[in-house]
Short mmCIF file of C-alpha atoms in Angstrom, two decimals:
data_model
loop_
_atom_site.label_atom_id
_atom_site.label_comp_id
_atom_site.label_asym_id
_atom_site.label_seq_id
_atom_site.Cartn_x
_atom_site.Cartn_y
_atom_site.Cartn_z
CA MET X 1 24.92 -21.46 -11.60
CA PRO X 2 28.49 -21.76 -11.83
CA SER X 3 30.17 -23.28 -8.73
CA SER X 4 32.88 -20.90 -9.08
CA SER X 5 30.83 -17.89 -8.20
CA VAL X 6 31.21 -17.64 -4.95
CA PHE X 7 34.48 -18.97 -3.30
CA VAL X 8 35.39 -18.88 0.36
CA VAL X 9 38.58 -16.94 1.20
CA SER X 10 38.55 -18.19 5.10
CA ARG X 11 36.43 -19.38 8.07
CA SER X 12 36.98 -18.11 11.71
CA THR X 13 35.15 -18.64 15.20
CA ILE X 14 34.17 -15.21 16.95
CA TYR X 15 33.63 -15.17 20.67
CA PRO X 16 31.69 -12.67 22.68
CA GLU X 17 34.04 -9.99 23.76
CA HIS X 18 32.96 -10.08 27.26
CA HIS X 19 30.29 -11.85 29.59
CA GLU X 20 27.00 -10.46 30.08
CA SER X 21 25.01 -11.50 33.22
CA VAL X 22 22.37 -14.41 32.04
CA ASN X 23 21.50 -17.77 33.20
CA ASN X 24 24.38 -20.64 32.31
CA SER X 25 21.39 -22.30 30.34
CA LEU X 26 18.28 -21.64 28.85
CA ARG X 27 15.75 -23.95 28.45
CA LEU X 28 13.53 -24.54 25.37
CA SER X 29 10.11 -23.42 25.66
CA VAL X 30 6.96 -24.71 23.75
CA SER X 31 7.34 -22.37 21.13
CA ASP X 32 10.96 -23.19 20.55
CA LEU X 33 10.88 -27.03 20.69
CA PRO X 34 8.71 -27.61 17.58
CA MET X 35 11.40 -25.88 15.60
CA LEU X 36 13.68 -28.50 16.32
CA SER X 37 12.81 -30.38 12.68
CA CYS X 38 13.07 -26.69 11.15
CA GLN X 39 16.01 -25.51 9.00
CA TYR X 40 18.36 -22.73 10.14
CA ILE X 41 16.49 -18.93 9.72
CA GLN X 42 18.72 -17.29 6.67
CA LYS X 43 17.91 -13.83 5.98
CA GLY X 44 20.72 -11.36 4.91
CA VAL X 45 21.10 -7.77 3.48
CA LEU X 46 22.57 -6.62 -0.03
CA LEU X 47 24.60 -3.36 0.70
CA THR X 48 26.36 -0.99 -1.65
CA GLN X 49 30.10 -0.82 -1.69
CA PRO X 50 32.22 0.15 1.58
CA PRO X 51 34.14 3.52 1.51
CA THR X 52 37.75 3.30 -0.05
CA GLU X 53 39.20 3.34 3.43
CA LEU X 54 37.40 0.29 4.56
CA THR X 55 39.40 -2.11 2.13
CA SER X 56 38.58 -5.96 2.29
CA THR X 57 40.95 -6.39 5.26
CA HIS X 58 39.91 -3.84 7.21
CA LEU X 59 36.07 -4.47 6.23
CA ILE X 60 36.06 -8.19 7.73
CA SER X 61 38.30 -7.21 10.91
CA HIS X 62 35.89 -4.56 11.55
CA LEU X 63 32.72 -6.82 11.21
CA LYS X 64 34.10 -9.31 13.23
CA ILE X 65 34.85 -6.98 16.14
CA SER X 66 31.58 -5.43 16.04
CA LEU X 67 30.04 -9.27 15.84
CA SER X 68 32.21 -9.59 19.06
CA LYS X 69 30.60 -7.03 20.99
CA THR X 70 27.37 -7.87 19.84
CA LEU X 71 27.69 -11.49 21.07
CA SER X 72 28.40 -10.16 24.48
CA HIS X 73 24.83 -9.00 24.48
CA PHE X 74 23.14 -12.24 23.05
CA PRO X 75 25.44 -14.87 24.97
CA PRO X 76 22.68 -17.65 23.99
CA LEU X 77 24.06 -17.57 20.24
CA ALA X 78 27.35 -17.96 21.26
CA GLY X 79 26.53 -21.23 23.10
CA ARG X 80 24.99 -24.84 21.93
CA LEU X 81 22.30 -27.05 22.44
CA ILE X 82 22.17 -29.59 25.06
CA THR X 83 19.80 -32.23 25.99
CA ASN X 84 19.84 -33.66 29.91
CA SER X 85 19.31 -36.86 30.90
CA ASP X 86 15.36 -35.72 31.50
CA GLY X 87 15.03 -35.03 28.14
CA HIS X 88 14.82 -31.32 28.23
CA VAL X 89 16.84 -29.40 25.57
CA TYR X 90 18.61 -26.15 26.82
CA ILE X 91 20.51 -23.48 25.32
CA LEU X 92 23.88 -24.02 27.30
CA CYS X 93 25.68 -20.54 27.30
CA ASN X 94 29.43 -21.92 27.00
CA ASP X 95 30.87 -19.22 24.85
CA ALA X 96 31.86 -22.04 22.25
CA GLY X 97 31.41 -19.24 19.41
CA VAL X 98 29.64 -18.75 16.23
CA ASP X 99 31.21 -19.36 12.62
CA PHE X 100 32.17 -16.24 10.34
CA VAL X 101 33.14 -16.78 6.59
CA HIS X 102 34.40 -14.47 4.53
CA ALA X 103 33.53 -15.06 0.24
CA LYS X 104 34.01 -13.48 -2.46
CA ALA X 105 32.26 -13.54 -5.91
CA PRO X 106 33.85 -11.06 -7.61
CA HIS X 107 32.05 -11.44 -11.04
CA LEU X 108 28.40 -10.31 -9.54
CA THR X 109 27.16 -7.01 -9.23
CA ILE X 110 24.35 -5.46 -8.03
CA ALA X 111 22.50 -5.11 -11.06
CA THR X 112 22.79 -8.94 -11.49
CA LEU X 113 21.16 -9.63 -8.04
CA ILE X 114 18.47 -7.25 -8.31
CA PRO X 115 17.10 -7.86 -11.88
CA PRO X 116 14.13 -6.10 -13.25
CA ASN X 117 10.62 -6.16 -12.19
CA TYR X 118 9.19 -9.64 -12.34
CA SER X 119 12.14 -11.60 -12.56
CA ASP X 120 12.37 -15.05 -10.65
CA LEU X 121 14.87 -14.50 -7.66
CA PRO X 122 18.56 -15.07 -8.70
CA LEU X 123 20.10 -18.62 -7.24
CA TYR X 124 22.83 -16.82 -6.39
CA PHE X 125 21.64 -15.74 -3.20
CA ARG X 126 21.84 -19.86 -1.65
CA LYS X 127 25.11 -19.32 -1.85
CA PHE X 128 25.53 -16.39 0.32
CA PHE X 129 24.34 -18.49 3.39
CA GLN X 130 26.10 -21.76 5.29
CA PHE X 131 24.44 -24.61 6.55
CA GLU X 132 21.96 -25.31 3.47
CA SER X 133 19.56 -27.83 4.74
CA THR X 134 20.52 -28.00 8.25
CA LEU X 135 17.80 -28.64 11.33
CA SER X 136 17.83 -26.60 14.16
CA TYR X 137 18.65 -29.89 15.99
CA ALA X 138 21.99 -29.97 14.98
CA GLY X 139 22.14 -27.15 17.21
CA HIS X 140 23.74 -29.87 19.68
CA TYR X 141 27.05 -29.88 17.83
CA LYS X 142 26.99 -27.06 15.65
CA PRO X 143 27.41 -23.11 16.15
CA LEU X 144 23.95 -21.74 16.55
CA MET X 145 24.75 -18.95 14.15
CA VAL X 146 26.88 -18.30 11.26
CA ILE X 147 27.60 -14.76 9.68
CA GLN X 148 28.59 -15.01 5.88
CA VAL X 149 30.46 -11.59 4.31
CA THR X 150 30.33 -12.14 0.52
CA GLU X 151 31.93 -9.25 -1.42
CA LEU X 152 30.74 -8.75 -4.80
CA ASN X 153 32.11 -6.29 -8.09
CA ASP X 154 30.14 -3.37 -6.59
CA GLY X 155 28.61 -4.19 -3.40
CA VAL X 156 28.99 -6.90 -0.20
CA PHE X 157 25.94 -9.12 1.08
CA ILE X 158 25.94 -9.92 4.81
CA GLY X 159 23.62 -13.34 5.16
CA CYS X 160 22.94 -14.34 8.74
CA THR X 161 22.19 -18.32 9.59
CA MET X 162 20.40 -18.62 13.22
CA ASN X 163 19.25 -21.55 14.65
CA HIS X 164 15.25 -21.31 14.53
CA ALA X 165 14.80 -23.19 17.79
CA VAL X 166 16.61 -20.40 19.69
CA VAL X 167 15.03 -17.22 17.82
CA ASP X 168 12.21 -16.16 16.09
CA GLY X 169 11.83 -13.24 13.70
CA THR X 170 11.73 -10.81 16.70
CA SER X 171 14.92 -12.13 18.24
CA PHE X 172 16.72 -12.43 15.01
CA TRP X 173 16.35 -8.97 13.55
CA ASN X 174 17.13 -7.39 17.12
CA PHE X 175 19.94 -8.93 16.67
CA PHE X 176 20.93 -8.37 13.09
CA ASN X 177 19.61 -4.62 14.10
CA THR X 178 22.29 -4.51 16.97
CA PHE X 179 25.00 -5.90 14.95
CA ALA X 180 24.56 -3.31 12.52
CA GLU X 181 24.47 -0.28 15.45
CA PHE X 182 27.86 -1.68 16.61
CA SER X 183 29.12 -1.77 12.96
CA LYS X 184 28.00 1.76 12.63
CA GLY X 185 30.15 3.11 16.05
CA GLU X 186 27.22 2.45 18.32
CA LYS X 187 28.87 2.24 21.85
CA LYS X 188 26.00 0.79 23.79
CA ILE X 189 23.05 -1.65 23.05
CA THR X 190 19.88 0.35 22.24
CA ARG X 191 17.60 -2.59 22.81
CA GLN X 192 18.51 -5.05 25.25
CA PRO X 193 17.24 -8.39 24.65
CA PHE X 194 15.14 -9.98 27.56
CA PHE X 195 16.35 -13.35 28.75
CA GLY X 196 13.94 -14.41 31.13
CA ARG X 197 12.00 -17.72 30.67
CA ASN X 198 8.91 -17.04 33.65
CA THR X 199 6.47 -17.10 30.92
CA VAL X 200 3.57 -19.12 29.46
CA PHE X 201 5.87 -20.43 27.06
CA ASP X 202 8.11 -22.43 29.59
CA SER X 203 6.87 -25.73 30.34
CA PRO X 204 8.49 -29.39 32.19
CA ALA X 205 6.78 -31.14 29.08
CA VAL X 206 9.27 -33.30 27.08
CA LEU X 207 9.69 -33.87 23.58
CA GLN X 208 10.56 -37.08 22.27
CA PHE X 209 13.38 -37.65 19.67
CA PRO X 210 14.27 -40.23 17.60
CA GLU X 211 17.94 -41.77 17.70
CA GLY X 212 19.80 -39.20 16.16
CA GLY X 213 17.34 -36.59 15.98
CA PRO X 214 14.44 -35.06 13.88
CA SER X 215 14.01 -35.32 10.10
CA ALA X 216 12.85 -32.44 7.98
CA THR X 217 8.75 -32.62 7.67
CA PHE X 218 9.51 -31.48 4.15
CA SER X 219 11.29 -32.89 0.97
CA GLY X 220 13.05 -30.34 -0.87
CA ASP X 221 13.39 -31.63 -3.75
CA GLU X 222 10.52 -30.53 -5.72
CA PRO X 223 10.94 -28.14 -7.95
CA ILE X 224 10.27 -24.36 -7.17
CA ARG X 225 9.91 -20.95 -8.27
CA GLU X 226 11.01 -17.83 -6.14
CA LYS X 227 9.66 -14.31 -7.01
CA ILE X 228 9.31 -11.29 -5.18
CA PHE X 229 6.29 -8.90 -5.83
CA HIS X 230 6.22 -5.42 -4.52
CA PHE X 231 3.16 -3.91 -3.49
CA SER X 232 2.98 0.01 -3.13
CA ARG X 233 1.26 1.57 -0.24
CA GLU X 234 -1.36 2.97 -2.95
CA ALA X 235 -2.11 -0.70 -4.18
CA ILE X 236 -2.58 -2.11 -0.79
CA LEU X 237 -4.79 0.58 0.62
CA LYS X 238 -7.15 -0.19 -2.67
CA LEU X 239 -7.02 -3.79 -1.47
CA LYS X 240 -7.75 -3.07 1.82
CA PHE X 241 -10.78 -0.62 0.90
CA ARG X 242 -12.18 -3.78 -1.08
CA ALA X 243 -11.35 -6.22 1.65
CA ASN X 244 -13.29 -4.12 4.20
CA ASN X 245 -16.33 -3.23 1.98
CA LYS X 246 -19.21 -5.58 0.89
CA MET X 247 -21.26 -4.31 -1.97
CA ALA X 248 -24.45 -4.22 -0.69
CA VAL X 249 -27.21 -4.27 -3.70
CA ASN X 250 -30.45 -2.05 -3.50
CA GLY X 251 -33.33 -3.64 -5.34
CA GLN X 252 -34.73 -6.43 -6.30
CA ASN X 253 -33.34 -9.38 -8.27
CA GLY X 254 -29.33 -8.37 -8.02
CA LYS X 255 -30.32 -5.03 -9.88
CA THR X 256 -28.32 -2.12 -8.30
CA ASN X 257 -30.89 0.39 -10.06
CA GLY X 258 -27.41 2.15 -10.61
CA LYS X 259 -26.33 2.21 -6.57
CA ILE X 260 -23.41 0.47 -4.70
CA THR X 261 -23.20 1.22 -1.03
CA PRO X 262 -20.00 -0.10 0.58
CA VAL X 263 -20.74 -1.68 4.04
CA ASN X 264 -18.28 -1.77 6.47
CA ASN X 265 -17.60 -5.37 8.36
CA GLU X 266 -19.47 -5.56 11.87
CA PRO X 267 -17.51 -6.35 15.20
CA ALA X 268 -17.53 -10.35 15.83
CA LEU X 269 -20.17 -11.54 17.97
CA GLN X 270 -20.35 -13.88 21.06
CA ASN X 271 -23.85 -14.47 22.90
CA GLY X 272 -25.06 -11.52 21.29
CA ALA X 273 -22.50 -9.65 22.19
CA ALA X 274 -19.03 -7.75 21.12
CA VAL X 275 -16.10 -9.69 21.56
CA LYS X 276 -13.68 -7.90 23.66
CA GLY X 277 -10.72 -6.69 21.72
CA THR X 278 -12.23 -7.17 18.38
CA ALA X 279 -11.53 -4.43 15.62
CA SER X 280 -13.93 -3.87 12.68
CA GLU X 281 -11.30 -3.51 10.19
CA ILE X 282 -10.06 -5.64 8.38
CA SER X 283 -6.23 -4.92 8.02
CA SER X 284 -4.05 -3.98 5.08
CA PHE X 285 -1.87 -7.19 5.75
CA GLN X 286 -5.07 -9.59 6.20
CA SER X 287 -6.20 -8.26 2.73
CA LEU X 288 -3.24 -8.78 1.18
CA SER X 289 -2.68 -12.15 2.66
CA ALA X 290 -6.68 -13.19 1.54
CA GLN X 291 -5.81 -12.20 -1.87
CA LEU X 292 -2.62 -14.14 -2.01
CA TRP X 293 -4.81 -17.00 -0.82
CA ARG X 294 -7.36 -16.73 -3.34
CA SER X 295 -5.05 -16.16 -6.21
CA VAL X 296 -2.87 -19.35 -5.70
CA THR X 297 -5.52 -21.44 -4.82
CA ARG X 298 -7.07 -20.80 -7.99
CA ALA X 299 -3.72 -21.04 -9.85
CA ARG X 300 -3.43 -24.58 -8.64
CA LYS X 301 -6.52 -25.42 -10.54
CA LEU X 302 -7.92 -27.83 -7.38
CA ASP X 303 -11.27 -29.47 -7.04
CA GLY X 304 -13.68 -27.08 -5.87
CA SER X 305 -14.51 -29.58 -2.29
CA LYS X 306 -10.90 -29.79 -1.66
CA THR X 307 -10.33 -28.07 1.80
CA THR X 308 -7.30 -25.51 1.51
CA THR X 309 -5.47 -23.85 4.45
CA PHE X 310 -3.86 -20.39 5.13
CA ARG X 311 -1.25 -20.67 7.87
CA MET X 312 0.11 -17.60 9.62
CA ALA X 313 2.66 -16.90 12.01
CA VAL X 314 1.78 -14.81 14.57
CA ASN X 315 3.72 -13.03 17.49
CA CYS X 316 2.51 -13.65 21.24
CA ARG X 317 4.42 -11.39 23.22
CA HIS X 318 1.62 -8.69 23.40
CA ARG X 319 -1.30 -11.17 22.80
CA LEU X 320 -1.04 -12.24 26.90
CA GLU X 321 -2.98 -10.42 29.23
CA GLN X 322 0.20 -9.68 31.37
CA LYS X 323 2.13 -9.11 28.24
CA MET X 324 5.44 -10.55 27.79
CA GLU X 325 8.63 -8.29 27.84
CA PRO X 326 8.96 -7.12 23.75
CA LEU X 327 12.39 -7.92 23.29
CA TYR X 328 12.06 -11.68 24.97
CA PHE X 329 14.53 -13.69 23.20
CA GLY X 330 13.71 -16.57 21.95
CA ASN X 331 10.44 -18.03 19.74
CA ALA X 332 7.36 -16.52 21.24
CA ILE X 333 5.09 -17.28 18.60
CA GLN X 334 1.83 -19.70 17.41
CA SER X 335 0.59 -20.43 13.94
CA ILE X 336 -2.92 -19.72 12.84
CA PRO X 337 -4.61 -21.94 10.25
CA THR X 338 -7.45 -20.41 8.61
CA VAL X 339 -9.49 -23.25 6.06
CA ALA X 340 -12.10 -23.08 3.67
CA SER X 341 -13.25 -25.12 0.69
CA VAL X 342 -11.86 -24.20 -2.69
CA ASN X 343 -15.43 -23.46 -3.79
CA GLU X 344 -16.07 -21.10 -0.92
CA LEU X 345 -12.86 -19.63 -1.25
CA LEU X 346 -13.22 -18.66 -4.95
CA THR X 347 -16.84 -17.87 -5.14
CA ASN X 348 -17.20 -15.56 -2.30
CA ASP X 349 -15.75 -11.77 -2.70
CA LEU X 350 -12.08 -10.80 -1.00
CA ASN X 351 -14.10 -9.54 1.74
CA TRP X 352 -15.29 -12.89 2.85
CA SER X 353 -11.86 -14.49 2.98
CA ALA X 354 -9.99 -11.10 4.36
CA ASN X 355 -12.65 -11.34 7.04
CA LEU X 356 -12.25 -15.20 7.38
CA LEU X 357 -8.17 -14.16 8.40
CA HIS X 358 -9.03 -11.04 10.25
CA GLN X 359 -11.91 -12.90 12.80
CA ASN X 360 -9.35 -15.36 13.09
CA VAL X 361 -6.02 -13.26 14.44
CA VAL X 362 -8.63 -11.01 16.30
CA ALA X 363 -9.56 -14.16 18.31
CA HIS X 364 -6.03 -15.31 19.04
CA ASP X 365 -6.11 -13.85 22.53
CA ASP X 366 -4.48 -14.83 25.68
CA ALA X 367 -7.48 -17.52 26.23
CA THR X 368 -6.10 -18.96 22.69
CA VAL X 369 -2.38 -18.66 23.42
CA ARG X 370 -2.49 -20.36 27.03
CA ARG X 371 -5.10 -23.37 25.14
CA GLY X 372 -2.54 -23.48 22.34
CA VAL X 373 0.48 -24.18 25.16
CA LYS X 374 -1.90 -26.88 27.06
CA ASP X 375 -3.00 -28.74 23.61
CA TRP X 376 1.18 -28.61 22.97
CA GLU X 377 1.76 -30.05 26.30
CA SER X 378 -0.93 -32.85 26.27
CA ASN X 379 0.99 -34.20 22.83
CA PRO X 380 4.64 -32.47 22.64
CA ARG X 381 4.99 -32.45 18.73
CA LEU X 382 7.10 -30.73 15.92
CA PHE X 383 5.77 -27.63 13.77
CA PRO X 384 4.80 -29.72 10.64
CA LEU X 385 6.18 -27.28 8.28
CA GLY X 386 5.55 -28.29 4.31
CA ASN X 387 2.66 -28.35 2.03
CA PHE X 388 1.52 -31.79 2.59
CA ASP X 389 -2.15 -32.08 0.52
CA GLY X 390 -0.89 -29.41 -2.23
CA ALA X 391 -3.52 -27.06 -1.24
CA MET X 392 -1.73 -25.02 1.99
CA ILE X 393 -0.03 -21.80 1.93
CA THR X 394 2.48 -20.58 5.05
CA MET X 395 3.03 -17.37 5.23
CA GLY X 396 6.26 -16.37 7.68
CA SER X 397 8.01 -13.24 8.67
CA SER X 398 6.61 -9.95 8.78
CA PRO X 399 6.30 -6.50 7.04
CA ARG X 400 6.75 -5.07 10.70
CA PHE X 401 10.37 -6.22 10.96
CA PRO X 402 13.02 -3.64 10.65
CA MET X 403 14.71 -5.16 8.03
CA TYR X 404 15.79 -1.93 6.15
CA ASP X 405 17.29 -0.25 9.45
CA ASN X 406 20.53 -2.54 9.37
CA ASP X 407 22.69 0.38 8.02
CA PHE X 408 26.39 -1.35 8.99
CA GLY X 409 27.86 2.21 8.44
CA TRP X 410 27.76 3.11 4.87
CA GLY X 411 23.76 3.15 4.01
CA ARG X 412 20.71 1.34 3.91
CA PRO X 413 20.47 -2.05 2.53
CA LEU X 414 19.48 -2.13 -1.03
CA ALA X 415 17.42 -5.51 -0.94
CA VAL X 416 16.67 -8.11 1.89
CA ARG X 417 17.02 -11.85 0.68
CA SER X 418 16.70 -15.33 1.85
CA GLY X 419 18.86 -18.27 1.42
CA MET X 420 17.31 -21.67 0.35
CA ALA X 421 16.08 -22.59 3.77
CA ASN X 422 12.31 -23.79 4.85
CA LYS X 423 11.20 -23.25 1.53
CA PHE X 424 8.71 -25.32 -0.29
CA ASP X 425 5.37 -25.01 -2.79
CA GLY X 426 3.25 -22.76 -0.81
CA LYS X 427 5.99 -20.73 1.47
CA ILE X 428 5.22 -16.95 1.47
CA SER X 429 7.52 -14.47 3.47
CA ALA X 430 6.69 -10.64 4.18
CA PHE X 431 9.12 -8.32 4.11
CA PRO X 432 9.18 -4.33 4.38
CA GLY X 433 9.20 -2.60 0.82
CA ARG X 434 12.92 -1.23 1.31
CA GLU X 435 11.16 2.40 0.74
CA GLY X 436 8.65 1.73 3.81
CA ASN X 437 5.65 3.87 4.53
CA GLY X 438 3.28 0.97 4.23
CA THR X 439 4.86 -0.95 1.44
CA VAL X 440 5.57 -4.81 1.24
CA ASP X 441 7.27 -7.31 -0.54
CA LEU X 442 5.92 -10.48 -0.54
CA GLU X 443 8.70 -13.36 -1.39
CA VAL X 444 6.57 -16.39 -2.98
CA VAL X 445 7.95 -19.68 -3.38
CA LEU X 446 5.75 -21.87 -5.56
CA ALA X 447 5.48 -25.31 -7.91
CA PRO X 448 6.71 -23.65 -11.85
CA GLU X 449 3.17 -24.17 -13.04
CA THR X 450 1.45 -22.42 -10.22
CA MET X 451 3.27 -19.44 -10.19
CA ALA X 452 3.16 -19.36 -13.96
CA GLY X 453 -0.96 -19.11 -13.13
CA LEU X 454 -0.15 -16.53 -10.72
CA GLU X 455 1.28 -14.00 -13.05
CA GLU X 456 -1.39 -14.33 -15.23
CA ASP X 457 -3.87 -13.63 -12.57
CA MET X 458 -5.14 -10.33 -13.12
CA GLU X 459 -6.93 -9.96 -10.03
CA PHE X 460 -3.60 -10.54 -7.99
CA MET X 461 -1.33 -8.30 -10.51
CA GLN X 462 -3.00 -5.53 -11.04
CA TYR X 463 -1.85 -4.59 -7.56
CA VAL X 464 1.68 -5.80 -8.20
CA SER X 465 4.45 -2.48 -8.88
#
């Protein structure tokens, strides 16, 4: 990738237009603190060229004003992290501002950035974001957010880099959606974030750090390939049907006598009774995740006795019996690990692995969330992001996030893409498909030889469009 393909025109600091009522400081929760060793989130949208009246100068000025208005409703993002004498980490809402970078890439076109299906992701996207490899702990002395607007030959990319100890995906996309709405001309905020801290995640527990802060939990030096795999609604429904139906064999000795009967899953039982809140149907996303788990594990050619782990981040806002505010600002996520031996995963059918994921998600209720908090408080620790044994998959983001709602005034995004942050062999990010209606894009990051094996796995590829 030529270093001259993207060049910075200017850098500036943007401050909130005015002050909204919010606490001067917000303590990081037990869901925020583990993210201090994670890199900043990097996500952005590829847009068509703005109308001719929005010249380059007018476009940048317009976006800066819109960003300033948005920050008025998200004052923590204009602050900095601070650790007090007791070891508690806070967001200090001091209006220190965020960075705004204007860049140009006149030789890059939309066609270059959205190659034909099955191509690897162009490396250019890595240059559309700031703070490469920066850990969230750096928010003690760096801005908590950077916006980079990159003008292309025939389009614009708006990239947002945001501190992961300050936001999760729900909070990130609420900010991004609001930024787009103000740019489009909205006068009032439509989804006001909630800054309260009286939740199960608020805790007096202290996480100890070495001098100078934590280190990344993965090296980031291994060779990787990145691809977007698109799944149509029809393909996902086929996967879901397959995952929800065991093929019951009628007859003796495995003979079907010409008849195969689909059998739906039964609700999970505990002490002979159905577990409260258990849904019998495996979801579309759980079905897709199970298929990915099977196919990536097969492509890795692991020993059958080895244990493989599928980690899935879940939003806890609605899982508590006294539900949190849907727009609670901060991290309100926990990681659900599902484990199986390679032999179990590959010799059983899709229903088996999908049901394993499904039951784990269903069981993650109020009591489970609270147990997770207590467990962390008893042993405060950073989130172990990475693939430590070569057999892990980590699923992040969500196809439910409103990523394609980001119309800045001249049309919906053509694509949603990410930077290089938090990427390693086995990191998967789920996006909605641009056409909506239940379509899903999976951003898959794998070792080159594993990606080659996945591309040849017809059990997986038959669903890719």
